[in-house]
Amino acid sequence: MKSSRDFYIKAKTTLNKDVWNNTKCLPKPEIMDTDDMKKSRELPKSEMSKNPQFCCAFGISGACEYAEDCWHCGPSISEKSLFLNASIHMKWEYIRRRHMVRLLTRLGKYCKLQGKNAKEYSYLLESVCVLVCRSTFCKQSVSTTFVEKLVSKGVMGDAYGVEHALVMYKMCYYSLIYKDSREVDKLSMESVMLGLKLAFILSREFRKLHEKVSRLLAVMYAYSEDYSTPERVSGSRYASYFHQSSIGSYFNSFFFSQDQNLILVDDLREVLAPRSLTMLETSVSKFFDMLPEISILCISMLDGDSEKLLKHLLPRSSTSVWIMISKMSLNRRPMLVIRPICEVFEDIVKANPSLVGNWSCPWAHKVFDKIAPCLRRILEEDNKLVQSKMESQKMKKARRILDKNLRDLLRDMEGKWFGSWIHLLCGEWSDNQDFDATVEEIKNRLTKDALVDKNEKLCKKPVILVLDNDIQMFPIENMPLLINKEIYRMPSVGGIIWSISKHKRSAEDKTVVDPWDQTAIDPRNCYYLIYTDTEDTKKCFEKWSKTYEFKGRCIDWSKSRDAPETLGVDTLSKLRDELKTRDLFVYMGHGDGRKLIQAEEIRKMDSCGAVFLIGCSSGYINYSKSSVPDGAPLDYLLGNSPAIVANMWVVSIGCMNLFTTELLQTLIDTKLAEVVACNQAAYEKVDDNKNPNKRKAEDEDNGSTGLCIHKRNLGSSFIKAREIAGRNKSYKDIAATVVYGVPVYITGNNVNT
């Protein structure tokens, strides 16, 4: 501790040398020669101390006597003076203060490790002094009261955005953790809320800090009304807004940079990352007005600072991990639930010492491993099976055991993670007017037969999942209650709004638009690319090519696997053109296909159809190698693809051949007449609602129960294909397949009916 303090004192002495001193060194608007500047630096300390300690720009201290000497007023004066010397000095001053704050922050971390919380808090106050004081060359200190005044005035400190946000976040966090302690001079609860919102604004360009601040704000608004302030926006809206902001903030910047001419992008950027506290409340209100009618479900794991706060608020809780779930959609009140995960799913998978193989874990964080270590072991053991040369019968037996373990894990997690809140993961009713009729029908069945098929496909809207890094690899879609539900994935809520608006079609064309939502494809306008050495896959698509006039190409993987660039410029150029012009692109082969077409090329595309990436780990999103997530689904989403079907881990060829065949067959079998009739009926229901007696009579004549069983979209076709493949193939392989993107519906523009 002593050596760290000595290091800081030595560094501060170096940073406070005369060459850095900003007192009386900024040139005035009139010409000031070198001698005058030298004399100004030689003023006695008594003369220097006449200036107020803090700038009047804060509205706290008196007016600046010498505005040109003030650290906060100086930049504008130096800019007006047009002196190069002044600009250089201001740049050095920025660097000097930033280094001082970082030194103090690291020293505070060292104190935290030693349990000296009060000392760390004092370093935070000293950091505030470095950020806002006019001069750092005389011994000064700030109080908690002064910090509260800064927060109430909304002082942003844009010159040190990330430093200001980090210091404010830490001070607010300590005020919450040590709420009942006398050791730390704490901020008031109102100042804590304002301070965290200030940190939220300042950290919008710094992803990790922004996510931490957002998560803490969501916890505060969700946990207790004591933390809510009397505002026009409800606490549940604030909680859901901050929760979604804590997930996928990295992707929002990428989505927005893809289309600079889209008017919605500018509005959405201001809504998701407001630039001032005064805009925050308006941004939250606008955000919920921009949501689609489809339910969006955000799920994240809480550990670290958020977990410590919850444990402090609930001292009797023994859990170390919490799960946060928020559900939102247009014209509906958002809901947010925080549940403790007390049950640890022990590693029930026995390692087989005879199997040898290397496996790269897709996730970097270990939060998931605290509560479900067996998922990692299941995937690891399966990967070893694939690499081994085990006999066929023994391999099948080993895989059946892994399938059972995964199925049991998903069933147990459904009950123990979500409990009675599992209904949040289901979509809304497609027609709320028929809700009462559906309830009445179920009641009649219970009364008459006392039997209801739990797997019956009720007509429900899709759900889009937004999952944080810690839960991305968890196959939520395969939990028992959700396995027959239409579920998509997206990296962020901002990406959902952007993607839906990008692909939206005119509502006047009733053969294209489903009343639920926007995007439509013709599955016969398909291009396939086979990049494998498996003859069964090649023969399958050659048959499809003849029957349905698919266009595509087969590339021998054994000849080009080491040098895919040998395919030639013409081939790669054709691939890009097909991706841009086709409604559907099917890739079947090894990996995710990015050896054939680079990720940069995919992201540059201004249009792209739906994509099926049927390969091992084609939906693998790597969060472990760097702070920037990487994966083929993200590349295609940024390349304007509405939906991507992909596999999260290694799968068998036979299972994927069967699954792909069933999926394409289901999509193509959707007839144009059925699509038009179903869409037209949905539109006519709007008029029928005005005459409910007429509609009820028609339903009785037709034997209708208010349930729609017609499959006319990618999600429901995906469910059917997964169900058929799951009867005959490995459960683990089927659980690996997910859909990224937004709901995609089937059109028959090119179908001869």
PDB file of N, CA and C in Angstrom, residues 542-624:
ATOM      1  N   GLU A 542     -29.350 -31.683 -55.772  1.00  0.00           N
ATOM      2  CA  GLU A 542     -29.500 -31.864 -57.214  1.00  0.00           C
ATOM      3  C   GLU A 542     -30.942 -32.214 -57.558  1.00  0.00           C
ATOM      4  N   LYS A 543     -31.579 -33.000 -56.682  1.00  0.00           N
ATOM      5  CA  LYS A 543     -32.990 -33.340 -56.867  1.00  0.00           C
ATOM      6  C   LYS A 543     -33.864 -32.104 -56.710  1.00  0.00           C
ATOM      7  N   TRP A 544     -33.574 -31.295 -55.683  1.00  0.00           N
ATOM      8  CA  TRP A 544     -34.334 -30.058 -55.478  1.00  0.00           C
ATOM      9  C   TRP A 544     -34.169 -29.121 -56.670  1.00  0.00           C
ATOM     10  N   SER A 545     -32.976 -29.109 -57.216  1.00  0.00           N
ATOM     11  CA  SER A 545     -32.705 -28.226 -58.346  1.00  0.00           C
ATOM     12  C   SER A 545     -33.557 -28.590 -59.558  1.00  0.00           C
ATOM     13  N   LYS A 546     -33.765 -29.865 -59.767  1.00  0.00           N
ATOM     14  CA  LYS A 546     -34.572 -30.298 -60.905  1.00  0.00           C
ATOM     15  C   LYS A 546     -36.063 -30.107 -60.645  1.00  0.00           C
ATOM     16  N   THR A 547     -36.499 -30.418 -59.423  1.00  0.00           N
ATOM     17  CA  THR A 547     -37.933 -30.374 -59.110  1.00  0.00           C
ATOM     18  C   THR A 547     -38.455 -28.947 -59.018  1.00  0.00           C
ATOM     19  N   TYR A 548     -37.725 -28.079 -58.330  1.00  0.00           N
ATOM     20  CA  TYR A 548     -38.214 -26.727 -58.051  1.00  0.00           C
ATOM     21  C   TYR A 548     -37.404 -25.635 -58.740  1.00  0.00           C
ATOM     22  N   GLU A 549     -36.522 -26.053 -59.652  1.00  0.00           N
ATOM     23  CA  GLU A 549     -35.720 -25.102 -60.425  1.00  0.00           C
ATOM     24  C   GLU A 549     -34.859 -24.205 -59.528  1.00  0.00           C
ATOM     25  N   PHE A 550     -34.339 -24.798 -58.470  1.00  0.00           N
ATOM     26  CA  PHE A 550     -33.369 -24.072 -57.648  1.00  0.00           C
ATOM     27  C   PHE A 550     -32.094 -23.849 -58.450  1.00  0.00           C
ATOM     28  N   LYS A 551     -31.448 -22.745 -58.202  1.00  0.00           N
ATOM     29  CA  LYS A 551     -30.152 -22.469 -58.784  1.00  0.00           C
ATOM     30  C   LYS A 551     -29.096 -22.631 -57.696  1.00  0.00           C
ATOM     31  N   GLY A 552     -27.947 -23.144 -58.064  1.00  0.00           N
ATOM     32  CA  GLY A 552     -26.907 -23.292 -57.069  1.00  0.00           C
ATOM     33  C   GLY A 552     -25.673 -23.959 -57.612  1.00  0.00           C
ATOM     34  N   ARG A 553     -24.779 -24.280 -56.684  1.00  0.00           N
ATOM     35  CA  ARG A 553     -23.497 -24.857 -57.079  1.00  0.00           C
ATOM     36  C   ARG A 553     -22.965 -25.746 -55.961  1.00  0.00           C
ATOM     37  N   CYS A 554     -22.295 -26.833 -56.364  1.00  0.00           N
ATOM     38  CA  CYS A 554     -21.625 -27.716 -55.416  1.00  0.00           C
ATOM     39  C   CYS A 554     -20.116 -27.545 -55.561  1.00  0.00           C
ATOM     40  N   ILE A 555     -19.450 -27.316 -54.440  1.00  0.00           N
ATOM     41  CA  ILE A 555     -18.000 -27.142 -54.421  1.00  0.00           C
ATOM     42  C   ILE A 555     -17.394 -28.283 -53.625  1.00  0.00           C
ATOM     43  N   ASP A 556     -16.415 -28.931 -54.203  1.00  0.00           N
ATOM     44  CA  ASP A 556     -15.770 -30.066 -53.536  1.00  0.00           C
ATOM     45  C   ASP A 556     -14.902 -29.550 -52.396  1.00  0.00           C
ATOM     46  N   TRP A 557     -15.326 -29.833 -51.184  1.00  0.00           N
ATOM     47  CA  TRP A 557     -14.613 -29.340 -49.997  1.00  0.00           C
ATOM     48  C   TRP A 557     -13.214 -29.937 -49.890  1.00  0.00           C
ATOM     49  N   SER A 558     -13.055 -31.204 -50.293  1.00  0.00           N
ATOM     50  CA  SER A 558     -11.760 -31.878 -50.144  1.00  0.00           C
ATOM     51  C   SER A 558     -10.683 -31.238 -51.015  1.00  0.00           C
ATOM     52  N   LYS A 559     -11.088 -30.580 -52.105  1.00  0.00           N
ATOM     53  CA  LYS A 559     -10.110 -29.967 -52.999  1.00  0.00           C
ATOM     54  C   LYS A 559      -9.817 -28.511 -52.653  1.00  0.00           C
ATOM     55  N   SER A 560     -10.778 -27.822 -52.037  1.00  0.00           N
ATOM     56  CA  SER A 560     -10.604 -26.381 -51.814  1.00  0.00           C
ATOM     57  C   SER A 560     -10.583 -25.988 -50.346  1.00  0.00           C
ATOM     58  N   ARG A 561     -10.575 -26.963 -49.427  1.00  0.00           N
ATOM     59  CA  ARG A 561     -10.669 -26.632 -48.008  1.00  0.00           C
ATOM     60  C   ARG A 561      -9.460 -25.854 -47.513  1.00  0.00           C
ATOM     61  N   ASP A 562      -8.279 -26.119 -48.101  1.00  0.00           N
ATOM     62  CA  ASP A 562      -7.081 -25.420 -47.643  1.00  0.00           C
ATOM     63  C   ASP A 562      -6.874 -24.097 -48.365  1.00  0.00           C
ATOM     64  N   ALA A 563      -7.491 -23.937 -49.512  1.00  0.00           N
ATOM     65  CA  ALA A 563      -7.294 -22.702 -50.277  1.00  0.00           C
ATOM     66  C   ALA A 563      -8.582 -22.322 -50.979  1.00  0.00           C
ATOM     67  N   PRO A 564      -9.572 -21.846 -50.248  1.00  0.00           N
ATOM     68  CA  PRO A 564     -10.852 -21.489 -50.862  1.00  0.00           C
ATOM     69  C   PRO A 564     -10.732 -20.332 -51.841  1.00  0.00           C
ATOM     70  N   GLU A 565      -9.628 -19.556 -51.744  1.00  0.00           N
ATOM     71  CA  GLU A 565      -9.478 -18.432 -52.663  1.00  0.00           C
ATOM     72  C   GLU A 565      -9.234 -18.907 -54.090  1.00  0.00           C
ATOM     73  N   THR A 566      -8.894 -20.206 -54.256  1.00  0.00           N
ATOM     74  CA  THR A 566      -8.672 -20.732 -55.596  1.00  0.00           C
ATOM     75  C   THR A 566      -9.969 -20.876 -56.379  1.00  0.00           C
ATOM     76  N   LEU A 567     -11.091 -20.591 -55.741  1.00  0.00           N
ATOM     77  CA  LEU A 567     -12.378 -20.693 -56.427  1.00  0.00           C
ATOM     78  C   LEU A 567     -12.488 -19.678 -57.544  1.00  0.00           C
ATOM     79  N   GLY A 568     -11.732 -18.590 -57.429  1.00  0.00           N
ATOM     80  CA  GLY A 568     -11.745 -17.595 -58.482  1.00  0.00           C
ATOM     81  C   GLY A 568     -12.601 -16.394 -58.167  1.00  0.00           C
ATOM     82  N   VAL A 569     -12.238 -15.274 -58.777  1.00  0.00           N
ATOM     83  CA  VAL A 569     -12.944 -14.018 -58.534  1.00  0.00           C
ATOM     84  C   VAL A 569     -14.367 -14.082 -59.064  1.00  0.00           C
ATOM     85  N   ASP A 570     -14.553 -14.740 -60.204  1.00  0.00           N
ATOM     86  CA  ASP A 570     -15.890 -14.814 -60.801  1.00  0.00           C
ATOM     87  C   ASP A 570     -16.868 -15.546 -59.883  1.00  0.00           C
ATOM     88  N   THR A 571     -16.409 -16.622 -59.260  1.00  0.00           N
ATOM     89  CA  THR A 571     -17.280 -17.385 -58.364  1.00  0.00           C
ATOM     90  C   THR A 571     -17.684 -16.561 -57.152  1.00  0.00           C
ATOM     91  N   LEU A 572     -16.724 -15.891 -56.543  1.00  0.00           N
ATOM     92  CA  LEU A 572     -17.018 -15.075 -55.365  1.00  0.00           C
ATOM     93  C   LEU A 572     -17.928 -13.910 -55.721  1.00  0.00           C
ATOM     94  N   SER A 573     -17.717 -13.320 -56.880  1.00  0.00           N
ATOM     95  CA  SER A 573     -18.574 -12.214 -57.315  1.00  0.00           C
ATOM     96  C   SER A 573     -20.003 -12.699 -57.545  1.00  0.00           C
ATOM     97  N   LYS A 574     -20.145 -13.900 -58.109  1.00  0.00           N
ATOM     98  CA  LYS A 574     -21.481 -14.451 -58.333  1.00  0.00           C
ATOM     99  C   LYS A 574     -22.182 -14.746 -57.016  1.00  0.00           C
ATOM    100  N   LEU A 575     -21.432 -15.233 -56.039  1.00  0.00           N
ATOM    101  CA  LEU A 575     -22.015 -15.488 -54.722  1.00  0.00           C
ATOM    102  C   LEU A 575     -22.591 -14.213 -54.127  1.00  0.00           C
ATOM    103  N   ARG A 576     -21.849 -13.127 -54.219  1.00  0.00           N
ATOM    104  CA  ARG A 576     -22.331 -11.848 -53.685  1.00  0.00           C
ATOM    105  C   ARG A 576     -23.593 -11.401 -54.410  1.00  0.00           C
ATOM    106  N   ASP A 577     -23.608 -11.563 -55.727  1.00  0.00           N
ATOM    107  CA  ASP A 577     -24.782 -11.150 -56.502  1.00  0.00           C
ATOM    108  C   ASP A 577     -26.004 -11.993 -56.145  1.00  0.00           C
ATOM    109  N   GLU A 578     -25.810 -13.291 -55.965  1.00  0.00           N
ATOM    110  CA  GLU A 578     -26.932 -14.163 -55.613  1.00  0.00           C
ATOM    111  C   GLU A 578     -27.478 -13.819 -54.228  1.00  0.00           C
ATOM    112  N   LEU A 579     -26.609 -13.508 -53.298  1.00  0.00           N
ATOM    113  CA  LEU A 579     -27.050 -13.125 -51.955  1.00  0.00           C
ATOM    114  C   LEU A 579     -27.911 -11.874 -51.998  1.00  0.00           C
ATOM    115  N   LYS A 580     -27.584 -10.957 -52.887  1.00  0.00           N
ATOM    116  CA  LYS A 580     -28.308  -9.687 -52.953  1.00  0.00           C
ATOM    117  C   LYS A 580     -29.657  -9.815 -53.646  1.00  0.00           C
ATOM    118  N   THR A 581     -29.765 -10.750 -54.606  1.00  0.00           N
ATOM    119  CA  THR A 581     -30.964 -10.799 -55.444  1.00  0.00           C
ATOM    120  C   THR A 581     -31.951 -11.905 -55.065  1.00  0.00           C
ATOM    121  N   ARG A 582     -31.505 -12.928 -54.366  1.00  0.00           N
ATOM    122  CA  ARG A 582     -32.374 -14.056 -54.033  1.00  0.00           C
ATOM    123  C   ARG A 582     -33.132 -13.811 -52.735  1.00  0.00           C
ATOM    124  N   ASP A 583     -34.330 -14.407 -52.647  1.00  0.00           N
ATOM    125  CA  ASP A 583     -35.104 -14.338 -51.406  1.00  0.00           C
ATOM    126  C   ASP A 583     -34.572 -15.299 -50.350  1.00  0.00           C
ATOM    127  N   LEU A 584     -33.910 -16.377 -50.815  1.00  0.00           N
ATOM    128  CA  LEU A 584     -33.428 -17.392 -49.884  1.00  0.00           C
ATOM    129  C   LEU A 584     -32.074 -17.911 -50.351  1.00  0.00           C
ATOM    130  N   PHE A 585     -31.127 -17.968 -49.410  1.00  0.00           N
ATOM    131  CA  PHE A 585     -29.801 -18.520 -49.681  1.00  0.00           C
ATOM    132  C   PHE A 585     -29.559 -19.669 -48.705  1.00  0.00           C
ATOM    133  N   VAL A 586     -29.269 -20.866 -49.251  1.00  0.00           N
ATOM    134  CA  VAL A 586     -29.044 -22.050 -48.424  1.00  0.00           C
ATOM    135  C   VAL A 586     -27.590 -22.479 -48.570  1.00  0.00           C
ATOM    136  N   TYR A 587     -26.891 -22.483 -47.457  1.00  0.00           N
ATOM    137  CA  TYR A 587     -25.510 -22.987 -47.432  1.00  0.00           C
ATOM    138  C   TYR A 587     -25.489 -24.276 -46.625  1.00  0.00           C
ATOM    139  N   MET A 588     -24.963 -25.335 -47.238  1.00  0.00           N
ATOM    140  CA  MET A 588     -24.791 -26.606 -46.533  1.00  0.00           C
ATOM    141  C   MET A 588     -23.359 -27.065 -46.716  1.00  0.00           C
ATOM    142  N   GLY A 589     -22.700 -27.253 -45.594  1.00  0.00           N
ATOM    143  CA  GLY A 589     -21.307 -27.671 -45.676  1.00  0.00           C
ATOM    144  C   GLY A 589     -20.612 -27.505 -44.349  1.00  0.00           C
ATOM    145  N   HIS A 590     -19.319 -27.418 -44.428  1.00  0.00           N
ATOM    146  CA  HIS A 590     -18.504 -27.321 -43.223  1.00  0.00           C
ATOM    147  C   HIS A 590     -18.433 -25.868 -42.752  1.00  0.00           C
ATOM    148  N   GLY A 591     -18.638 -25.679 -41.453  1.00  0.00           N
ATOM    149  CA  GLY A 591     -18.516 -24.339 -40.889  1.00  0.00           C
ATOM    150  C   GLY A 591     -19.653 -23.428 -41.293  1.00  0.00           C
ATOM    151  N   ASP A 592     -19.355 -22.124 -41.326  1.00  0.00           N
ATOM    152  CA  ASP A 592     -20.381 -21.119 -41.607  1.00  0.00           C
ATOM    153  C   ASP A 592     -20.274 -20.504 -42.995  1.00  0.00           C
ATOM    154  N   GLY A 593     -19.342 -20.998 -43.815  1.00  0.00           N
ATOM    155  CA  GLY A 593     -19.233 -20.508 -45.185  1.00  0.00           C
ATOM    156  C   GLY A 593     -18.445 -19.234 -45.354  1.00  0.00           C
ATOM    157  N   ARG A 594     -17.887 -18.700 -44.290  1.00  0.00           N
ATOM    158  CA  ARG A 594     -17.155 -17.437 -44.421  1.00  0.00           C
ATOM    159  C   ARG A 594     -15.764 -17.620 -45.024  1.00  0.00           C
ATOM    160  N   LYS A 595     -15.378 -18.867 -45.272  1.00  0.00           N
ATOM    161  CA  LYS A 595     -14.152 -19.086 -46.032  1.00  0.00           C
ATOM    162  C   LYS A 595     -14.358 -18.762 -47.508  1.00  0.00           C
ATOM    163  N   LEU A 596     -15.609 -18.870 -47.946  1.00  0.00           N
ATOM    164  CA  LEU A 596     -15.918 -18.611 -49.348  1.00  0.00           C
ATOM    165  C   LEU A 596     -16.235 -17.147 -49.604  1.00  0.00           C
ATOM    166  N   ILE A 597     -16.900 -16.517 -48.665  1.00  0.00           N
ATOM    167  CA  ILE A 597     -17.207 -15.092 -48.801  1.00  0.00           C
ATOM    168  C   ILE A 597     -16.908 -14.425 -47.460  1.00  0.00           C
ATOM    169  N   GLN A 598     -16.059 -13.444 -47.478  1.00  0.00           N
ATOM    170  CA  GLN A 598     -15.549 -12.836 -46.256  1.00  0.00           C
ATOM    171  C   GLN A 598     -16.631 -12.054 -45.511  1.00  0.00           C
ATOM    172  N   ALA A 599     -16.427 -11.947 -44.196  1.00  0.00           N
ATOM    173  CA  ALA A 599     -17.395 -11.241 -43.353  1.00  0.00           C
ATOM    174  C   ALA A 599     -17.549  -9.786 -43.772  1.00  0.00           C
ATOM    175  N   GLU A 600     -16.441  -9.153 -44.177  1.00  0.00           N
ATOM    176  CA  GLU A 600     -16.514  -7.745 -44.580  1.00  0.00           C
ATOM    177  C   GLU A 600     -17.408  -7.565 -45.798  1.00  0.00           C
ATOM    178  N   GLU A 601     -17.349  -8.525 -46.724  1.00  0.00           N
ATOM    179  CA  GLU A 601     -18.185  -8.455 -47.919  1.00  0.00           C
ATOM    180  C   GLU A 601     -19.660  -8.624 -47.563  1.00  0.00           C
ATOM    181  N   ILE A 602     -19.945  -9.491 -46.619  1.00  0.00           N
ATOM    182  CA  ILE A 602     -21.339  -9.713 -46.212  1.00  0.00           C
ATOM    183  C   ILE A 602     -21.908  -8.460 -45.568  1.00  0.00           C
ATOM    184  N   ARG A 603     -21.139  -7.820 -44.699  1.00  0.00           N
ATOM    185  CA  ARG A 603     -21.628  -6.642 -43.979  1.00  0.00           C
ATOM    186  C   ARG A 603     -21.863  -5.453 -44.897  1.00  0.00           C
ATOM    187  N   LYS A 604     -21.189  -5.419 -46.031  1.00  0.00           N
ATOM    188  CA  LYS A 604     -21.320  -4.283 -46.942  1.00  0.00           C
ATOM    189  C   LYS A 604     -22.590  -4.349 -47.788  1.00  0.00           C
ATOM    190  N   MET A 605     -23.257  -5.493 -47.833  1.00  0.00           N
ATOM    191  CA  MET A 605     -24.419  -5.656 -48.708  1.00  0.00           C
ATOM    192  C   MET A 605     -25.574  -4.774 -48.249  1.00  0.00           C
ATOM    193  N   ASP A 606     -26.235  -4.129 -49.207  1.00  0.00           N
ATOM    194  CA  ASP A 606     -27.382  -3.283 -48.870  1.00  0.00           C
ATOM    195  C   ASP A 606     -28.694  -4.052 -48.908  1.00  0.00           C
ATOM    196  N   SER A 607     -28.666  -5.299 -49.381  1.00  0.00           N
ATOM    197  CA  SER A 607     -29.862  -6.144 -49.364  1.00  0.00           C
ATOM    198  C   SER A 607     -29.429  -7.601 -49.342  1.00  0.00           C
ATOM    199  N   CYS A 608     -30.244  -8.420 -48.691  1.00  0.00           N
ATOM    200  CA  CYS A 608     -29.930  -9.847 -48.582  1.00  0.00           C
ATOM    201  C   CYS A 608     -31.200 -10.581 -48.183  1.00  0.00           C
ATOM    202  N   GLY A 609     -31.411 -11.765 -48.731  1.00  0.00           N
ATOM    203  CA  GLY A 609     -32.580 -12.554 -48.389  1.00  0.00           C
ATOM    204  C   GLY A 609     -32.369 -13.341 -47.108  1.00  0.00           C
ATOM    205  N   ALA A 610     -33.323 -14.204 -46.800  1.00  0.00           N
ATOM    206  CA  ALA A 610     -33.176 -15.091 -45.648  1.00  0.00           C
ATOM    207  C   ALA A 610     -32.044 -16.077 -45.928  1.00  0.00           C
ATOM    208  N   VAL A 611     -31.374 -16.512 -44.876  1.00  0.00           N
ATOM    209  CA  VAL A 611     -30.178 -17.345 -45.024  1.00  0.00           C
ATOM    210  C   VAL A 611     -30.298 -18.581 -44.137  1.00  0.00           C
ATOM    211  N   PHE A 612     -30.011 -19.756 -44.729  1.00  0.00           N
ATOM    212  CA  PHE A 612     -29.904 -20.997 -43.959  1.00  0.00           C
ATOM    213  C   PHE A 612     -28.430 -21.398 -43.944  1.00  0.00           C
ATOM    214  N   LEU A 613     -27.802 -21.345 -42.791  1.00  0.00           N
ATOM    215  CA  LEU A 613     -26.406 -21.767 -42.641  1.00  0.00           C
ATOM    216  C   LEU A 613     -26.406 -23.131 -41.960  1.00  0.00           C
ATOM    217  N   ILE A 614     -26.463 -24.186 -42.757  1.00  0.00           N
ATOM    218  CA  ILE A 614     -26.593 -25.540 -42.221  1.00  0.00           C
ATOM    219  C   ILE A 614     -25.200 -26.170 -42.172  1.00  0.00           C
ATOM    220  N   GLY A 615     -24.446 -25.800 -41.169  1.00  0.00           N
ATOM    221  CA  GLY A 615     -23.111 -26.339 -40.969  1.00  0.00           C
ATOM    222  C   GLY A 615     -22.781 -26.388 -39.487  1.00  0.00           C
ATOM    223  N   CYS A 616     -21.723 -27.074 -39.135  1.00  0.00           N
ATOM    224  CA  CYS A 616     -21.331 -27.180 -37.732  1.00  0.00           C
ATOM    225  C   CYS A 616     -20.911 -25.816 -37.184  1.00  0.00           C
ATOM    226  N   SER A 617     -21.514 -25.439 -36.064  1.00  0.00           N
ATOM    227  CA  SER A 617     -21.181 -24.187 -35.365  1.00  0.00           C
ATOM    228  C   SER A 617     -21.349 -22.959 -36.253  1.00  0.00           C
ATOM    229  N   SER A 618     -22.277 -23.026 -37.216  1.00  0.00           N
ATOM    230  CA  SER A 618     -22.498 -21.876 -38.098  1.00  0.00           C
ATOM    231  C   SER A 618     -23.137 -20.706 -37.358  1.00  0.00           C
ATOM    232  N   GLY A 619     -23.832 -21.002 -36.244  1.00  0.00           N
ATOM    233  CA  GLY A 619     -24.412 -19.938 -35.432  1.00  0.00           C
ATOM    234  C   GLY A 619     -23.592 -19.615 -34.208  1.00  0.00           C
ATOM    235  N   TYR A 620     -22.364 -20.077 -34.196  1.00  0.00           N
ATOM    236  CA  TYR A 620     -21.431 -19.877 -33.076  1.00  0.00           C
ATOM    237  C   TYR A 620     -21.057 -18.395 -32.999  1.00  0.00           C
ATOM    238  N   ILE A 621     -21.354 -17.756 -31.874  1.00  0.00           N
ATOM    239  CA  ILE A 621     -20.973 -16.357 -31.649  1.00  0.00           C
ATOM    240  C   ILE A 621     -19.883 -16.342 -30.586  1.00  0.00           C
ATOM    241  N   ASN A 622     -18.710 -15.919 -30.985  1.00  0.00           N
ATOM    242  CA  ASN A 622     -17.542 -15.994 -30.108  1.00  0.00           C
ATOM    243  C   ASN A 622     -17.413 -14.714 -29.295  1.00  0.00           C
ATOM    244  N   TYR A 623     -17.507 -14.850 -27.971  1.00  0.00           N
ATOM    245  CA  TYR A 623     -17.335 -13.718 -27.065  1.00  0.00           C
ATOM    246  C   TYR A 623     -16.028 -13.812 -26.275  1.00  0.00           C
ATOM    247  N   SER A 624     -15.226 -14.827 -26.560  1.00  0.00           N
ATOM    248  CA  SER A 624     -14.091 -15.091 -25.677  1.00  0.00           C
ATOM    249  C   SER A 624     -12.783 -14.483 -26.155  1.00  0.00           C
TER     250      SER A 624
END
